[in-house]
PDB file of C-alpha atoms in Angstrom:
ATOM      1  CA  UNK A 242      38.595-179.328  10.486  1.00  0.00           C
ATOM      2  CA  UNK A 243      41.253-176.996   9.129  1.00  0.00           C
ATOM      3  CA  UNK A 244      40.622-173.284   9.566  1.00  0.00           C
ATOM      4  CA  UNK A 245      42.274-171.642   6.566  1.00  0.00           C
ATOM      5  CA  UNK A 246      42.324-168.106   5.248  1.00  0.00           C
ATOM      6  CA  UNK A 247      40.652-168.894   1.914  1.00  0.00           C
ATOM      7  CA  UNK A 248      36.974-168.828   3.092  1.00  0.00           C
ATOM      8  CA  UNK A 249      37.511-165.368   4.656  1.00  0.00           C
ATOM      9  CA  UNK A 250      38.953-163.748   1.521  1.00  0.00           C
ATOM     10  CA  UNK A 251      37.157-161.264  -0.715  1.00  0.00           C
ATOM     11  CA  UNK A 252      39.655-161.795  -3.556  1.00  0.00           C
ATOM     12  CA  UNK A 253      41.476-165.114  -3.906  1.00  0.00           C
ATOM     13  CA  UNK A 254      44.688-163.384  -5.038  1.00  0.00           C
ATOM     14  CA  UNK A 255      44.701-160.860  -2.168  1.00  0.00           C
ATOM     15  CA  UNK A 256      45.548-162.683   1.058  1.00  0.00           C
ATOM     16  CA  UNK A 257      43.976-160.177   3.435  1.00  0.00           C
ATOM     17  CA  UNK A 258      40.626-159.496   5.072  1.00  0.00           C
ATOM     18  CA  UNK A 259      39.166-157.499   7.968  1.00  0.00           C
ATOM     19  CA  UNK A 260      36.192-158.843   9.916  1.00  0.00           C
ATOM     20  CA  UNK A 261      34.154-156.975  12.524  1.00  0.00           C
ATOM     21  CA  UNK A 262      32.806-159.296  15.239  1.00  0.00           C
ATOM     22  CA  UNK A 263      30.640-158.996  18.359  1.00  0.00           C
ATOM     23  CA  UNK A 264      30.823-161.507  21.205  1.00  0.00           C
ATOM     24  CA  UNK A 265      28.698-161.863  24.325  1.00  0.00           C
ATOM     25  CA  UNK A 266      28.644-164.172  27.324  1.00  0.00           C
ATOM     26  CA  UNK A 267      27.526-167.077  25.139  1.00  0.00           C
ATOM     27  CA  UNK A 268      30.803-166.981  23.193  1.00  0.00           C
ATOM     28  CA  UNK A 269      33.163-169.099  25.257  1.00  0.00           C
ATOM     29  CA  UNK A 270      35.502-172.107  25.420  1.00  0.00           C
ATOM     30  CA  UNK A 271      33.330-174.092  22.979  1.00  0.00           C
ATOM     31  CA  UNK A 272      34.542-171.695  20.267  1.00  0.00           C
ATOM     32  CA  UNK A 273      38.220-172.538  20.713  1.00  0.00           C
ATOM     33  CA  UNK A 274      39.925-172.665  17.328  1.00  0.00           C
ATOM     34  CA  UNK A 275      43.187-172.101  15.545  1.00  0.00           C
ATOM     35  CA  UNK A 276      44.273-170.517  12.282  1.00  0.00           C
ATOM     36  CA  UNK A 277      46.185-172.980  10.170  1.00  0.00           C
ATOM     37  CA  UNK A 278      47.740-170.661   7.608  1.00  0.00           C
ATOM     38  CA  UNK A 279      47.235-167.038   8.605  1.00  0.00           C
ATOM     39  CA  UNK A 280      47.911-164.358  11.179  1.00  0.00           C
ATOM     40  CA  UNK A 281      45.096-162.640  13.062  1.00  0.00           C
ATOM     41  CA  UNK A 282      45.861-159.144  14.370  1.00  0.00           C
ATOM     42  CA  UNK A 283      43.122-158.242  16.859  1.00  0.00           C
ATOM     43  CA  UNK A 284      42.053-154.725  17.791  1.00  0.00           C
ATOM     44  CA  UNK A 285      39.448-154.292  20.555  1.00  0.00           C
ATOM     45  CA  UNK A 286      36.907-151.605  19.642  1.00  0.00           C
ATOM     46  CA  UNK A 287      34.837-151.886  22.826  1.00  0.00           C
ATOM     47  CA  UNK A 288      33.910-154.159  25.717  1.00  0.00           C
ATOM     48  CA  UNK A 289      36.109-156.619  27.551  1.00  0.00           C
ATOM     49  CA  UNK A 290      36.776-160.312  27.869  1.00  0.00           C
ATOM     50  CA  UNK A 291      39.399-162.874  28.767  1.00  0.00           C
ATOM     51  CA  UNK A 292      41.550-164.083  25.909  1.00  0.00           C
ATOM     52  CA  UNK A 293      42.799-167.646  26.281  1.00  0.00           C
ATOM     53  CA  UNK A 294      45.773-168.846  24.254  1.00  0.00           C
ATOM     54  CA  UNK A 295      47.573-171.971  25.358  1.00  0.00           C
ATOM     55  CA  UNK A 296      47.826-171.847  29.158  1.00  0.00           C
ATOM     56  CA  UNK A 297      47.458-168.034  29.297  1.00  0.00           C
ATOM     57  CA  UNK A 298      44.160-166.378  30.276  1.00  0.00           C
ATOM     58  CA  UNK A 299      44.516-162.606  30.010  1.00  0.00           C
ATOM     59  CA  UNK A 300      42.057-159.759  30.453  1.00  0.00           C
ATOM     60  CA  UNK A 301      41.540-157.636  27.329  1.00  0.00           C
ATOM     61  CA  UNK A 302      39.568-154.431  26.854  1.00  0.00           C
ATOM     62  CA  UNK A 303      39.008-151.408  24.622  1.00  0.00           C
ATOM     63  CA  UNK A 304      42.104-150.296  22.704  1.00  0.00           C
ATOM     64  CA  UNK A 305      44.078-153.508  23.225  1.00  0.00           C
ATOM     65  CA  UNK A 306      46.060-154.997  20.337  1.00  0.00           C
ATOM     66  CA  UNK A 307      47.520-158.493  20.050  1.00  0.00           C
ATOM     67  CA  UNK A 308      48.618-160.965  17.400  1.00  0.00           C
ATOM     68  CA  UNK A 309      47.560-164.588  17.036  1.00  0.00           C
ATOM     69  CA  UNK A 310      50.126-166.445  14.892  1.00  0.00           C
ATOM     70  CA  UNK A 311      49.343-169.428  12.646  1.00  0.00           C
ATOM     71  CA  UNK A 312      48.803-172.643  14.586  1.00  0.00           C
ATOM     72  CA  UNK A 313      47.928-171.070  17.968  1.00  0.00           C
ATOM     73  CA  UNK A 314      44.720-172.332  19.593  1.00  0.00           C
ATOM     74  CA  UNK A 315      42.740-169.541  21.242  1.00  0.00           C
ATOM     75  CA  UNK A 316      39.305-168.498  22.486  1.00  0.00           C
ATOM     76  CA  UNK A 317      37.458-165.747  24.352  1.00  0.00           C
ATOM     77  CA  UNK A 318      35.793-166.279  27.741  1.00  0.00           C
ATOM     78  CA  UNK A 319      33.379-164.154  29.793  1.00  0.00           C
ATOM     79  CA  UNK A 320      32.963-161.686  26.934  1.00  0.00           C
ATOM     80  CA  UNK A 321      31.128-158.516  27.935  1.00  0.00           C
ATOM     81  CA  UNK A 322      29.789-156.644  24.859  1.00  0.00           C
ATOM     82  CA  UNK A 323      33.069-157.373  23.117  1.00  0.00           C
ATOM     83  CA  UNK A 324      33.511-155.727  19.706  1.00  0.00           C
ATOM     84  CA  UNK A 325      36.684-156.572  17.796  1.00  0.00           C
ATOM     85  CA  UNK A 326      38.318-156.126  14.437  1.00  0.00           C
ATOM     86  CA  UNK A 327      40.025-159.285  13.206  1.00  0.00           C
ATOM     87  CA  UNK A 328      42.701-158.380  10.655  1.00  0.00           C
ATOM     88  CA  UNK A 329      43.548-161.585   8.783  1.00  0.00           C
ATOM     89  CA  UNK A 330      46.513-162.034   6.463  1.00  0.00           C
ATOM     90  CA  UNK A 331      48.769-164.758   5.095  1.00  0.00           C
ATOM     91  CA  UNK A 332      52.429-164.894   6.184  1.00  0.00           C
ATOM     92  CA  UNK A 333      53.357-163.913   2.613  1.00  0.00           C
ATOM     93  CA  UNK A 334      51.592-160.579   3.206  1.00  0.00           C
ATOM     94  CA  UNK A 335      54.441-159.629   5.556  1.00  0.00           C
ATOM     95  CA  UNK A 336      56.581-158.793   2.518  1.00  0.00           C
ATOM     96  CA  UNK A 337      54.722-155.481   2.198  1.00  0.00           C
ATOM     97  CA  UNK A 338      56.084-154.158   5.489  1.00  0.00           C
ATOM     98  CA  UNK A 339      58.411-156.570   7.287  1.00  0.00           C
ATOM     99  CA  UNK A 340      61.771-154.979   6.474  1.00  0.00           C
ATOM    100  CA  UNK A 341      60.710-151.388   7.080  1.00  0.00           C
ATOM    101  CA  UNK A 342      58.968-152.154  10.383  1.00  0.00           C
ATOM    102  CA  UNK A 343      61.902-154.010  11.959  1.00  0.00           C
ATOM    103  CA  UNK A 344      63.157-150.868  13.719  1.00  0.00           C
ATOM    104  CA  UNK A 345      59.931-150.483  15.735  1.00  0.00           C
ATOM    105  CA  UNK A 346      59.976-152.222  19.157  1.00  0.00           C
ATOM    106  CA  UNK A 347      56.240-152.935  19.075  1.00  0.00           C
ATOM    107  CA  UNK A 348      56.557-154.662  15.715  1.00  0.00           C
ATOM    108  CA  UNK A 349      59.322-156.829  17.163  1.00  0.00           C
ATOM    109  CA  UNK A 350      57.163-157.594  20.202  1.00  0.00           C
ATOM    110  CA  UNK A 351      54.177-158.642  18.081  1.00  0.00           C
ATOM    111  CA  UNK A 352      55.881-160.572  15.291  1.00  0.00           C
ATOM    112  CA  UNK A 353      59.363-161.669  16.391  1.00  0.00           C
ATOM    113  CA  UNK A 354      59.349-162.227  20.164  1.00  0.00           C
ATOM    114  CA  UNK A 355      57.910-165.467  21.521  1.00  0.00           C
ATOM    115  CA  UNK A 356      55.180-165.279  24.138  1.00  0.00           C
ATOM    116  CA  UNK A 357      56.179-166.356  27.638  1.00  0.00           C
ATOM    117  CA  UNK A 358      54.084-167.815  30.482  1.00  0.00           C
ATOM    118  CA  UNK A 359      53.236-165.396  33.270  1.00  0.00           C
ATOM    119  CA  UNK A 360      53.505-162.296  31.075  1.00  0.00           C
ATOM    120  CA  UNK A 361      50.876-160.200  29.344  1.00  0.00           C
ATOM    121  CA  UNK A 362      51.055-162.221  26.149  1.00  0.00           C
ATOM    122  CA  UNK A 363      52.593-159.372  24.169  1.00  0.00           C
ATOM    123  CA  UNK A 364      49.391-157.332  24.406  1.00  0.00           C
ATOM    124  CA  UNK A 365      49.621-153.646  23.547  1.00  0.00           C
ATOM    125  CA  UNK A 366      47.395-150.684  24.419  1.00  0.00           C
ATOM    126  CA  UNK A 367      46.733-147.947  21.848  1.00  0.00           C
ATOM    127  CA  UNK A 368      47.213-144.303  22.797  1.00  0.00           C
ATOM    128  CA  UNK A 369      43.640-142.987  23.137  1.00  0.00           C
ATOM    129  CA  UNK A 370      44.303-139.981  20.911  1.00  0.00           C
ATOM    130  CA  UNK A 371      44.756-142.300  17.903  1.00  0.00           C
ATOM    131  CA  UNK A 372      41.686-144.431  18.629  1.00  0.00           C
ATOM    132  CA  UNK A 373      39.227-142.542  16.327  1.00  0.00           C
ATOM    133  CA  UNK A 374      41.657-142.607  13.392  1.00  0.00           C
ATOM    134  CA  UNK A 375      42.264-146.363  13.715  1.00  0.00           C
ATOM    135  CA  UNK A 376      38.509-147.038  13.856  1.00  0.00           C
ATOM    136  CA  UNK A 377      37.923-144.836  10.821  1.00  0.00           C
ATOM    137  CA  UNK A 378      40.565-146.627   8.737  1.00  0.00           C
ATOM    138  CA  UNK A 379      39.393-150.120   9.718  1.00  0.00           C
ATOM    139  CA  UNK A 380      35.786-149.203   8.894  1.00  0.00           C
ATOM    140  CA  UNK A 381      36.969-147.807   5.565  1.00  0.00           C
ATOM    141  CA  UNK A 382      38.699-151.127   4.789  1.00  0.00           C
ATOM    142  CA  UNK A 383      35.448-152.978   5.463  1.00  0.00           C
ATOM    143  CA  UNK A 384      33.535-150.555   3.192  1.00  0.00           C
ATOM    144  CA  UNK A 385      36.072-151.112   0.408  1.00  0.00           C
ATOM    145  CA  UNK A 386      35.705-154.877   0.834  1.00  0.00           C
ATOM    146  CA  UNK A 387      31.923-154.629   0.593  1.00  0.00           C
ATOM    147  CA  UNK A 388      31.811-152.254  -2.389  1.00  0.00           C
ATOM    148  CA  UNK A 389      34.595-153.972  -4.387  1.00  0.00           C
ATOM    149  CA  UNK A 390      35.150-150.911  -6.565  1.00  0.00           C
ATOM    150  CA  UNK A 391      38.119-150.666  -8.964  1.00  0.00           C
ATOM    151  CA  UNK A 392      41.245-149.874  -6.932  1.00  0.00           C
ATOM    152  CA  UNK A 393      39.780-151.375  -3.753  1.00  0.00           C
ATOM    153  CA  UNK A 394      42.782-153.617  -3.052  1.00  0.00           C
ATOM    154  CA  UNK A 395      45.160-150.676  -3.352  1.00  0.00           C
ATOM    155  CA  UNK A 396      43.021-148.600  -0.967  1.00  0.00           C
ATOM    156  CA  UNK A 397      42.791-151.497   1.502  1.00  0.00           C
ATOM    157  CA  UNK A 398      46.544-152.137   1.458  1.00  0.00           C
ATOM    158  CA  UNK A 399      47.261-148.421   1.986  1.00  0.00           C
ATOM    159  CA  UNK A 400      44.874-148.209   4.950  1.00  0.00           C
ATOM    160  CA  UNK A 401      46.157-151.432   6.498  1.00  0.00           C
ATOM    161  CA  UNK A 402      49.794-150.335   6.323  1.00  0.00           C
ATOM    162  CA  UNK A 403      48.861-147.056   7.977  1.00  0.00           C
ATOM    163  CA  UNK A 404      46.888-148.888  10.682  1.00  0.00           C
ATOM    164  CA  UNK A 405      49.800-151.216  11.376  1.00  0.00           C
ATOM    165  CA  UNK A 406      52.274-148.329  11.467  1.00  0.00           C
ATOM    166  CA  UNK A 407      50.089-146.402  13.950  1.00  0.00           C
ATOM    167  CA  UNK A 408      49.737-149.491  16.143  1.00  0.00           C
ATOM    168  CA  UNK A 409      53.504-150.052  16.147  1.00  0.00           C
ATOM    169  CA  UNK A 410      54.310-146.384  16.807  1.00  0.00           C
ATOM    170  CA  UNK A 411      51.561-145.381  19.202  1.00  0.00           C
ATOM    171  CA  UNK A 412      50.943-148.347  21.499  1.00  0.00           C
ATOM    172  CA  UNK A 413      52.414-149.123  24.906  1.00  0.00           C
ATOM    173  CA  UNK A 414      52.753-152.457  26.699  1.00  0.00           C
ATOM    174  CA  UNK A 415      49.527-153.375  28.481  1.00  0.00           C
ATOM    175  CA  UNK A 416      50.949-153.012  31.967  1.00  0.00           C
ATOM    176  CA  UNK A 417      53.724-151.069  33.614  1.00  0.00           C
ATOM    177  CA  UNK A 418      55.385-154.359  34.494  1.00  0.00           C
ATOM    178  CA  UNK A 419      55.614-155.246  30.817  1.00  0.00           C
ATOM    179  CA  UNK A 420      57.878-152.228  30.235  1.00  0.00           C
ATOM    180  CA  UNK A 421      60.625-153.960  32.190  1.00  0.00           C
ATOM    181  CA  UNK A 422      59.793-157.526  31.155  1.00  0.00           C
ATOM    182  CA  UNK A 423      62.417-159.495  29.290  1.00  0.00           C
ATOM    183  CA  UNK A 424      60.158-159.693  26.225  1.00  0.00           C
ATOM    184  CA  UNK A 425      59.914-155.912  25.998  1.00  0.00           C
ATOM    185  CA  UNK A 426      63.627-155.442  26.686  1.00  0.00           C
ATOM    186  CA  UNK A 427      64.522-157.887  23.928  1.00  0.00           C
ATOM    187  CA  UNK A 428      62.026-156.317  21.493  1.00  0.00           C
ATOM    188  CA  UNK A 429      63.661-152.903  22.072  1.00  0.00           C
ATOM    189  CA  UNK A 430      67.092-154.411  21.450  1.00  0.00           C
ATOM    190  CA  UNK A 431      65.906-156.095  18.238  1.00  0.00           C
ATOM    191  CA  UNK A 432      64.616-152.769  16.956  1.00  0.00           C
ATOM    192  CA  UNK A 433      67.844-151.002  17.937  1.00  0.00           C
ATOM    193  CA  UNK A 434      70.011-153.622  16.240  1.00  0.00           C
ATOM    194  CA  UNK A 435      67.984-153.211  13.051  1.00  0.00           C
ATOM    195  CA  UNK A 436      68.432-149.452  13.194  1.00  0.00           C
ATOM    196  CA  UNK A 437      72.114-149.436  14.187  1.00  0.00           C
ATOM    197  CA  UNK A 438      73.271-152.641  12.504  1.00  0.00           C
ATOM    198  CA  UNK A 439      76.472-150.961  11.243  1.00  0.00           C
ATOM    199  CA  UNK A 440      77.643-150.102  14.771  1.00  0.00           C
ATOM    200  CA  UNK A 441      80.386-152.290  16.322  1.00  0.00           C
ATOM    201  CA  UNK A 442      78.093-153.896  18.905  1.00  0.00           C
ATOM    202  CA  UNK A 443      79.510-156.181  21.573  1.00  0.00           C
ATOM    203  CA  UNK A 444      77.583-158.520  23.827  1.00  0.00           C
ATOM    204  CA  UNK A 445      78.499-156.262  26.742  1.00  0.00           C
ATOM    205  CA  UNK A 446      76.925-153.237  25.009  1.00  0.00           C
ATOM    206  CA  UNK A 447      73.781-155.215  24.225  1.00  0.00           C
ATOM    207  CA  UNK A 448      73.555-156.283  27.872  1.00  0.00           C
ATOM    208  CA  UNK A 449      73.841-152.671  29.026  1.00  0.00           C
ATOM    209  CA  UNK A 450      71.135-151.606  26.566  1.00  0.00           C
ATOM    210  CA  UNK A 451      68.702-154.187  27.984  1.00  0.00           C
ATOM    211  CA  UNK A 452      69.838-153.745  31.592  1.00  0.00           C
ATOM    212  CA  UNK A 453      70.512-157.474  31.802  1.00  0.00           C
ATOM    213  CA  UNK A 454      73.660-159.398  32.620  1.00  0.00           C
ATOM    214  CA  UNK A 455      75.432-160.943  29.643  1.00  0.00           C
ATOM    215  CA  UNK A 456      74.428-164.459  30.699  1.00  0.00           C
ATOM    216  CA  UNK A 457      70.779-163.430  31.189  1.00  0.00           C
ATOM    217  CA  UNK A 458      70.758-161.661  27.838  1.00  0.00           C
ATOM    218  CA  UNK A 459      72.094-164.734  26.045  1.00  0.00           C
ATOM    219  CA  UNK A 460      69.550-166.960  27.763  1.00  0.00           C
ATOM    220  CA  UNK A 461      66.525-164.702  27.276  1.00  0.00           C
ATOM    221  CA  UNK A 462      67.407-163.726  23.717  1.00  0.00           C
ATOM    222  CA  UNK A 463      67.748-167.384  22.679  1.00  0.00           C
ATOM    223  CA  UNK A 464      64.511-168.252  24.505  1.00  0.00           C
ATOM    224  CA  UNK A 465      62.526-165.459  22.842  1.00  0.00           C
ATOM    225  CA  UNK A 466      64.006-165.478  19.328  1.00  0.00           C
ATOM    226  CA  UNK A 467      65.569-168.911  18.880  1.00  0.00           C
ATOM    227  CA  UNK A 468      69.086-167.602  18.173  1.00  0.00           C
ATOM    228  CA  UNK A 469      71.879-165.788  20.008  1.00  0.00           C
ATOM    229  CA  UNK A 470      72.099-161.961  19.988  1.00  0.00           C
ATOM    230  CA  UNK A 471      75.389-162.018  18.071  1.00  0.00           C
ATOM    231  CA  UNK A 472      73.959-164.393  15.455  1.00  0.00           C
ATOM    232  CA  UNK A 473      70.896-162.170  15.106  1.00  0.00           C
ATOM    233  CA  UNK A 474      73.108-159.139  14.458  1.00  0.00           C
ATOM    234  CA  UNK A 475      75.165-161.021  11.857  1.00  0.00           C
ATOM    235  CA  UNK A 476      71.975-162.235  10.126  1.00  0.00           C
ATOM    236  CA  UNK A 477      70.584-158.693  10.096  1.00  0.00           C
ATOM    237  CA  UNK A 478      73.770-157.349   8.534  1.00  0.00           C
ATOM    238  CA  UNK A 479      73.737-160.123   5.936  1.00  0.00           C
ATOM    239  CA  UNK A 480      70.127-159.373   5.012  1.00  0.00           C
ATOM    240  CA  UNK A 481      70.989-155.690   4.537  1.00  0.00           C
ATOM    241  CA  UNK A 482      73.994-156.667   2.417  1.00  0.00           C
ATOM    242  CA  UNK A 483      71.850-158.994   0.279  1.00  0.00           C
ATOM    243  CA  UNK A 484      69.537-156.089  -0.465  1.00  0.00           C
ATOM    244  CA  UNK A 485      72.478-153.857  -1.418  1.00  0.00           C
ATOM    245  CA  UNK A 486      73.883-156.539  -3.721  1.00  0.00           C
ATOM    246  CA  UNK A 487      70.596-156.512  -5.627  1.00  0.00           C
ATOM    247  CA  UNK A 488      70.159-152.757  -5.862  1.00  0.00           C
ATOM    248  CA  UNK A 489      73.552-151.074  -5.556  1.00  0.00           C
ATOM    249  CA  UNK A 490      76.566-150.463  -7.797  1.00  0.00           C
ATOM    250  CA  UNK A 491      78.954-150.609  -4.830  1.00  0.00           C
ATOM    251  CA  UNK A 492      81.697-153.226  -4.780  1.00  0.00           C
ATOM    252  CA  UNK A 493      81.335-156.251  -2.534  1.00  0.00           C
ATOM    253  CA  UNK A 494      84.017-154.844  -0.184  1.00  0.00           C
ATOM    254  CA  UNK A 495      82.173-151.511  -0.015  1.00  0.00           C
ATOM    255  CA  UNK A 496      78.881-153.239   0.728  1.00  0.00           C
ATOM    256  CA  UNK A 497      80.543-155.337   3.441  1.00  0.00           C
ATOM    257  CA  UNK A 498      81.879-152.204   5.153  1.00  0.00           C
ATOM    258  CA  UNK A 499      78.546-150.401   4.754  1.00  0.00           C
ATOM    259  CA  UNK A 500      76.763-153.280   6.493  1.00  0.00           C
ATOM    260  CA  UNK A 501      79.065-153.657   9.495  1.00  0.00           C
ATOM    261  CA  UNK A 502      81.675-156.106   8.124  1.00  0.00           C
ATOM    262  CA  UNK A 503      85.090-154.379   8.086  1.00  0.00           C
ATOM    263  CA  UNK A 504      86.662-157.627   6.812  1.00  0.00           C
ATOM    264  CA  UNK A 505      85.261-158.531   3.371  1.00  0.00           C
ATOM    265  CA  UNK A 506      86.639-162.094   3.581  1.00  0.00           C
ATOM    266  CA  UNK A 507      84.778-162.690   6.835  1.00  0.00           C
ATOM    267  CA  UNK A 508      81.676-161.195   5.200  1.00  0.00           C
ATOM    268  CA  UNK A 509      81.956-163.596   2.249  1.00  0.00           C
ATOM    269  CA  UNK A 510      82.332-166.608   4.557  1.00  0.00           C
ATOM    270  CA  UNK A 511      79.325-165.613   6.639  1.00  0.00           C
ATOM    271  CA  UNK A 512      77.273-164.869   3.520  1.00  0.00           C
ATOM    272  CA  UNK A 513      77.997-168.300   2.055  1.00  0.00           C
ATOM    273  CA  UNK A 514      77.227-169.945   5.390  1.00  0.00           C
ATOM    274  CA  UNK A 515      73.852-168.164   5.574  1.00  0.00           C
ATOM    275  CA  UNK A 516      72.701-168.428   1.945  1.00  0.00           C
ATOM    276  CA  UNK A 517      74.690-171.310   0.491  1.00  0.00           C
ATOM    277  CA  UNK A 518      76.371-169.268  -2.243  1.00  0.00           C
ATOM    278  CA  UNK A 519      78.931-166.430  -2.403  1.00  0.00           C
ATOM    279  CA  UNK A 520      77.961-162.736  -2.587  1.00  0.00           C
ATOM    280  CA  UNK A 521      79.131-162.398  -6.189  1.00  0.00           C
ATOM    281  CA  UNK A 522      76.491-164.950  -7.266  1.00  0.00           C
ATOM    282  CA  UNK A 523      73.742-162.462  -6.447  1.00  0.00           C
ATOM    283  CA  UNK A 524      74.960-160.152  -9.206  1.00  0.00           C
ATOM    284  CA  UNK A 525      75.241-162.729 -11.989  1.00  0.00           C
TER     285      UNK A 525
END
């Protein structure tokens, strides 16, 4: 049976919901399931358990944060007084924050870097000093859902964006080893490329930033993101340029230079290759 977002929604036109769940020892492999059309961002309020996703069985506990993408089969095993917030949202909900969050390494780690066997499954740990504030905001979202007062969706969206921002700013990788894992190195590079997309990056400079050899960087970047580091940088620049074409009075040559393309002809070729039409078409 398909497990879709619709039955969990409070409002059919607002593709978001927060659930508070408790699991004990009885909640185990028999509850394996997947989410067919939504993300589940999990925050552990208390207790501990093993989280199983694919062939990975990882220990989770209070303050841990992880993302379950659409289509992933997962379950909890050996749960010990586990209390969790399940933050559910459709992929389309990413439009509210995706572009602005791209410069945060933890956002890259959660949403854009593939999980790899033998690593901590991209699990983060919240700084304890922010724990009470996160709990307060998630509980407030649940109260708004229950009361359904006018303006509730606006209040929920505001609280969720603040929760997500805190999680991306104030979490660390679950283990010390994760800090030097390839996934974390690549997530830091992704964030840096989004922040400094105008800089004249070379593959050599990217390799130095990640402390990897050029060949290892190419291999790991492609493995974790599906494309090469140079292609990712070009795509990022093109996306920034697309935005400028919509909302700027600058000329196409000026936009190209502003987005890291000193040669406007090269920019136009790459733009057409990426989007299927020339830059000037955006302004018609």
